[in-house]
Amino acid sequence: MTQQLISDRAMGLKEPAPAGKSRGLWPGNPAAALWRTTVGKKAVMAVTGAILVGFVIAHMAGNLKIFLGAKPFNDYALFLRTVGEPLFPYSVLLWIARAVLLTSAILHIWAAVELTRINWAARPRSYAVKRSRATTAAALTMRYSGVLLAVFIVYHLLHLTLGAVGFAPGAFSHDSVYHNVVTGFSAWFVSVFYILAMGGLCLHLDHGIWSMLETLGLNNTRISRGLRLLSRLGALLVFLGFIAVPIAVLAGWLGPKE
Ligand code: HEM
């Protein structure tokens, strides 16, 4: 953290103002002061990234229930809406989870844009030429795969949550998620788009999990190689778990559209 602050200072980047002296939006608030530093933005990226990774793994595992059949899969979709009852009314916990996810996604993208801007502004031309190829490739991959994921998520919500795209009129069911998945992925170009987007997700997670562990201070030279492998394997498993569904539909391995 201290080393990071020193290098931020060397790059002319802002550091947290002392208590009571923070400037800009929301002066005096320690969280706002931290957000104005690169360390703070990286911490926001790591924490929101951890929340999003947790969701992605849970979502992928939930999707695999489709291989148990239409009823278990639809029951699972219903469970997500009724969980917490009767303490919480119908779908309230789901809406809370949606709010947390949306906030995390917005903060994650916001921090990424800000860090990219700071990076570009602080980089003299000669340094740009000397930068290591590996760093450039990782940073570029994160930006491109991040944009692809953002586009994918908008399409995905319009597709399988709202039924607004990718379905013939009347083909989307509000009662059977199983029917929607089998019908939706029967269009090969939709499946191909999903598989390509999952490739983008895999690349994003490959570097993202690793980078998150480093920012959260969970990395050190002794376990570095192990964590790199963990990050890579995790990304690959998520990729395989997600693409199993469109592949199974295209191959005709899933039952009728109940
Ligand atoms: C092949 C890959 C995927 C499949 C088959 C799939 C399937 C589904 C299905 C069937 C739903 C509707 C669930 C329901 O209405 O109960 C859904 C919702 C959703 N999916 Fe996916 N998904 C995939 C990939 C992803 C990925 C990679 C992300 C995020 C990075 C994601 C984020 C979401 C979100 C945010 C929702 C809305 C949840 C809600 O608000 O109820 N999905 N997905």
PDB file of C-alpha atoms in Angstrom, residues 38-129:
ATOM      1  CA  THR A  38      -5.486   5.360  -7.487  1.00  0.00           C
ATOM      2  CA  VAL A  39      -5.166   3.009  -4.511  1.00  0.00           C
ATOM      3  CA  GLY A  40      -8.800   3.719  -3.601  1.00  0.00           C
ATOM      4  CA  LYS A  41      -9.998   3.136  -7.156  1.00  0.00           C
ATOM      5  CA  LYS A  42      -8.035  -0.127  -7.360  1.00  0.00           C
ATOM      6  CA  ALA A  43      -9.590  -1.220  -4.047  1.00  0.00           C
ATOM      7  CA  VAL A  44     -13.068  -0.441  -5.419  1.00  0.00           C
ATOM      8  CA  MET A  45     -12.253  -2.479  -8.554  1.00  0.00           C
ATOM      9  CA  ALA A  46     -11.035  -5.413  -6.446  1.00  0.00           C
ATOM     10  CA  VAL A  47     -13.961  -5.468  -3.985  1.00  0.00           C
ATOM     11  CA  THR A  48     -16.656  -5.019  -6.658  1.00  0.00           C
ATOM     12  CA  GLY A  49     -14.770  -7.541  -8.840  1.00  0.00           C
ATOM     13  CA  ALA A  50     -14.911 -10.073  -5.986  1.00  0.00           C
ATOM     14  CA  ILE A  51     -18.694  -9.572  -5.672  1.00  0.00           C
ATOM     15  CA  LEU A  52     -19.150  -9.997  -9.449  1.00  0.00           C
ATOM     16  CA  VAL A  53     -16.897 -13.097  -9.557  1.00  0.00           C
ATOM     17  CA  GLY A  54     -18.958 -14.620  -6.708  1.00  0.00           C
ATOM     18  CA  PHE A  55     -22.152 -13.971  -8.695  1.00  0.00           C
ATOM     19  CA  VAL A  56     -20.693 -15.387 -11.934  1.00  0.00           C
ATOM     20  CA  ILE A  57     -19.624 -18.645 -10.209  1.00  0.00           C
ATOM     21  CA  ALA A  58     -23.016 -19.026  -8.472  1.00  0.00           C
ATOM     22  CA  HIS A  59     -24.869 -18.251 -11.736  1.00  0.00           C
ATOM     23  CA  MET A  60     -22.795 -20.759 -13.695  1.00  0.00           C
ATOM     24  CA  ALA A  61     -23.404 -23.466 -11.052  1.00  0.00           C
ATOM     25  CA  GLY A  62     -27.147 -22.665 -11.050  1.00  0.00           C
ATOM     26  CA  ASN A  63     -27.288 -22.892 -14.864  1.00  0.00           C
ATOM     27  CA  LEU A  64     -25.908 -26.433 -14.727  1.00  0.00           C
ATOM     28  CA  LYS A  65     -29.113 -27.507 -12.960  1.00  0.00           C
ATOM     29  CA  ILE A  66     -30.647 -27.469 -16.437  1.00  0.00           C
ATOM     30  CA  PHE A  67     -29.036 -30.899 -16.939  1.00  0.00           C
ATOM     31  CA  LEU A  68     -31.309 -32.250 -14.163  1.00  0.00           C
ATOM     32  CA  GLY A  69     -34.372 -31.531 -16.331  1.00  0.00           C
ATOM     33  CA  ALA A  70     -37.067 -28.908 -16.851  1.00  0.00           C
ATOM     34  CA  LYS A  71     -38.788 -29.191 -13.460  1.00  0.00           C
ATOM     35  CA  PRO A  72     -35.671 -28.946 -11.227  1.00  0.00           C
ATOM     36  CA  PHE A  73     -34.436 -26.011 -13.332  1.00  0.00           C
ATOM     37  CA  ASN A  74     -37.737 -24.133 -13.200  1.00  0.00           C
ATOM     38  CA  ASP A  75     -38.039 -24.913  -9.462  1.00  0.00           C
ATOM     39  CA  TYR A  76     -34.601 -23.387  -8.971  1.00  0.00           C
ATOM     40  CA  ALA A  77     -35.664 -20.206 -10.850  1.00  0.00           C
ATOM     41  CA  LEU A  78     -38.743 -20.035  -8.600  1.00  0.00           C
ATOM     42  CA  PHE A  79     -36.616 -20.579  -5.491  1.00  0.00           C
ATOM     43  CA  LEU A  80     -34.550 -17.475  -6.407  1.00  0.00           C
ATOM     44  CA  ARG A  81     -37.778 -15.456  -6.250  1.00  0.00           C
ATOM     45  CA  THR A  82     -39.275 -17.032  -3.113  1.00  0.00           C
ATOM     46  CA  VAL A  83     -36.077 -17.320  -1.034  1.00  0.00           C
ATOM     47  CA  GLY A  84     -36.433 -15.523   2.316  1.00  0.00           C
ATOM     48  CA  GLU A  85     -40.233 -15.940   2.497  1.00  0.00           C
ATOM     49  CA  PRO A  86     -42.148 -15.351   4.700  1.00  0.00           C
ATOM     50  CA  LEU A  87     -39.647 -13.046   6.447  1.00  0.00           C
ATOM     51  CA  PHE A  88     -39.147 -11.169   3.158  1.00  0.00           C
ATOM     52  CA  PRO A  89     -42.030 -10.773   0.664  1.00  0.00           C
ATOM     53  CA  TYR A  90     -41.867 -12.431  -2.783  1.00  0.00           C
ATOM     54  CA  SER A  91     -38.676 -11.576  -4.740  1.00  0.00           C
ATOM     55  CA  VAL A  92     -37.465  -8.906  -2.251  1.00  0.00           C
ATOM     56  CA  LEU A  93     -34.152 -10.687  -1.579  1.00  0.00           C
ATOM     57  CA  LEU A  94     -33.709 -11.121  -5.344  1.00  0.00           C
ATOM     58  CA  TRP A  95     -34.195  -7.375  -5.839  1.00  0.00           C
ATOM     59  CA  ILE A  96     -31.670  -6.635  -3.061  1.00  0.00           C
ATOM     60  CA  ALA A  97     -29.155  -8.933  -4.805  1.00  0.00           C
ATOM     61  CA  ARG A  98     -29.907  -7.214  -8.140  1.00  0.00           C
ATOM     62  CA  ALA A  99     -29.283  -3.779  -6.538  1.00  0.00           C
ATOM     63  CA  VAL A 100     -25.948  -4.936  -5.069  1.00  0.00           C
ATOM     64  CA  LEU A 101     -24.908  -6.413  -8.441  1.00  0.00           C
ATOM     65  CA  LEU A 102     -25.898  -3.342 -10.421  1.00  0.00           C
ATOM     66  CA  THR A 103     -24.093  -1.010  -7.992  1.00  0.00           C
ATOM     67  CA  SER A 104     -20.993  -3.245  -8.131  1.00  0.00           C
ATOM     68  CA  ALA A 105     -21.033  -3.326 -11.940  1.00  0.00           C
ATOM     69  CA  ILE A 106     -21.391   0.485 -12.196  1.00  0.00           C
ATOM     70  CA  LEU A 107     -18.590   1.130  -9.662  1.00  0.00           C
ATOM     71  CA  HIS A 108     -16.366  -1.498 -11.339  1.00  0.00           C
ATOM     72  CA  ILE A 109     -16.741   0.109 -14.777  1.00  0.00           C
ATOM     73  CA  TRP A 110     -16.414   3.641 -13.356  1.00  0.00           C
ATOM     74  CA  ALA A 111     -13.166   2.786 -11.532  1.00  0.00           C
ATOM     75  CA  ALA A 112     -11.818   1.052 -14.669  1.00  0.00           C
ATOM     76  CA  VAL A 113     -12.516   4.117 -16.830  1.00  0.00           C
ATOM     77  CA  GLU A 114     -10.945   6.470 -14.248  1.00  0.00           C
ATOM     78  CA  LEU A 115      -7.825   4.302 -13.857  1.00  0.00           C
ATOM     79  CA  THR A 116      -7.406   4.091 -17.636  1.00  0.00           C
ATOM     80  CA  ARG A 117      -7.710   7.886 -17.902  1.00  0.00           C
ATOM     81  CA  ILE A 118      -5.124   8.403 -15.131  1.00  0.00           C
ATOM     82  CA  ASN A 119      -2.825   5.862 -16.773  1.00  0.00           C
ATOM     83  CA  TRP A 120      -3.011   7.578 -20.166  1.00  0.00           C
ATOM     84  CA  ALA A 121      -2.576  11.063 -18.667  1.00  0.00           C
ATOM     85  CA  ALA A 122       0.468  10.055 -16.587  1.00  0.00           C
ATOM     86  CA  ARG A 123       2.287   8.145 -19.309  1.00  0.00           C
ATOM     87  CA  PRO A 124       5.031  10.077 -21.121  1.00  0.00           C
ATOM     88  CA  ARG A 125       5.526   8.999 -24.769  1.00  0.00           C
ATOM     89  CA  SER A 126       9.002   7.482 -24.245  1.00  0.00           C
ATOM     90  CA  TYR A 127       7.646   5.374 -21.362  1.00  0.00           C
ATOM     91  CA  ALA A 128       4.815   4.169 -23.563  1.00  0.00           C
ATOM     92  CA  VAL A 129       7.334   2.782 -26.024  1.00  0.00           C
TER      93      VAL A 129
END
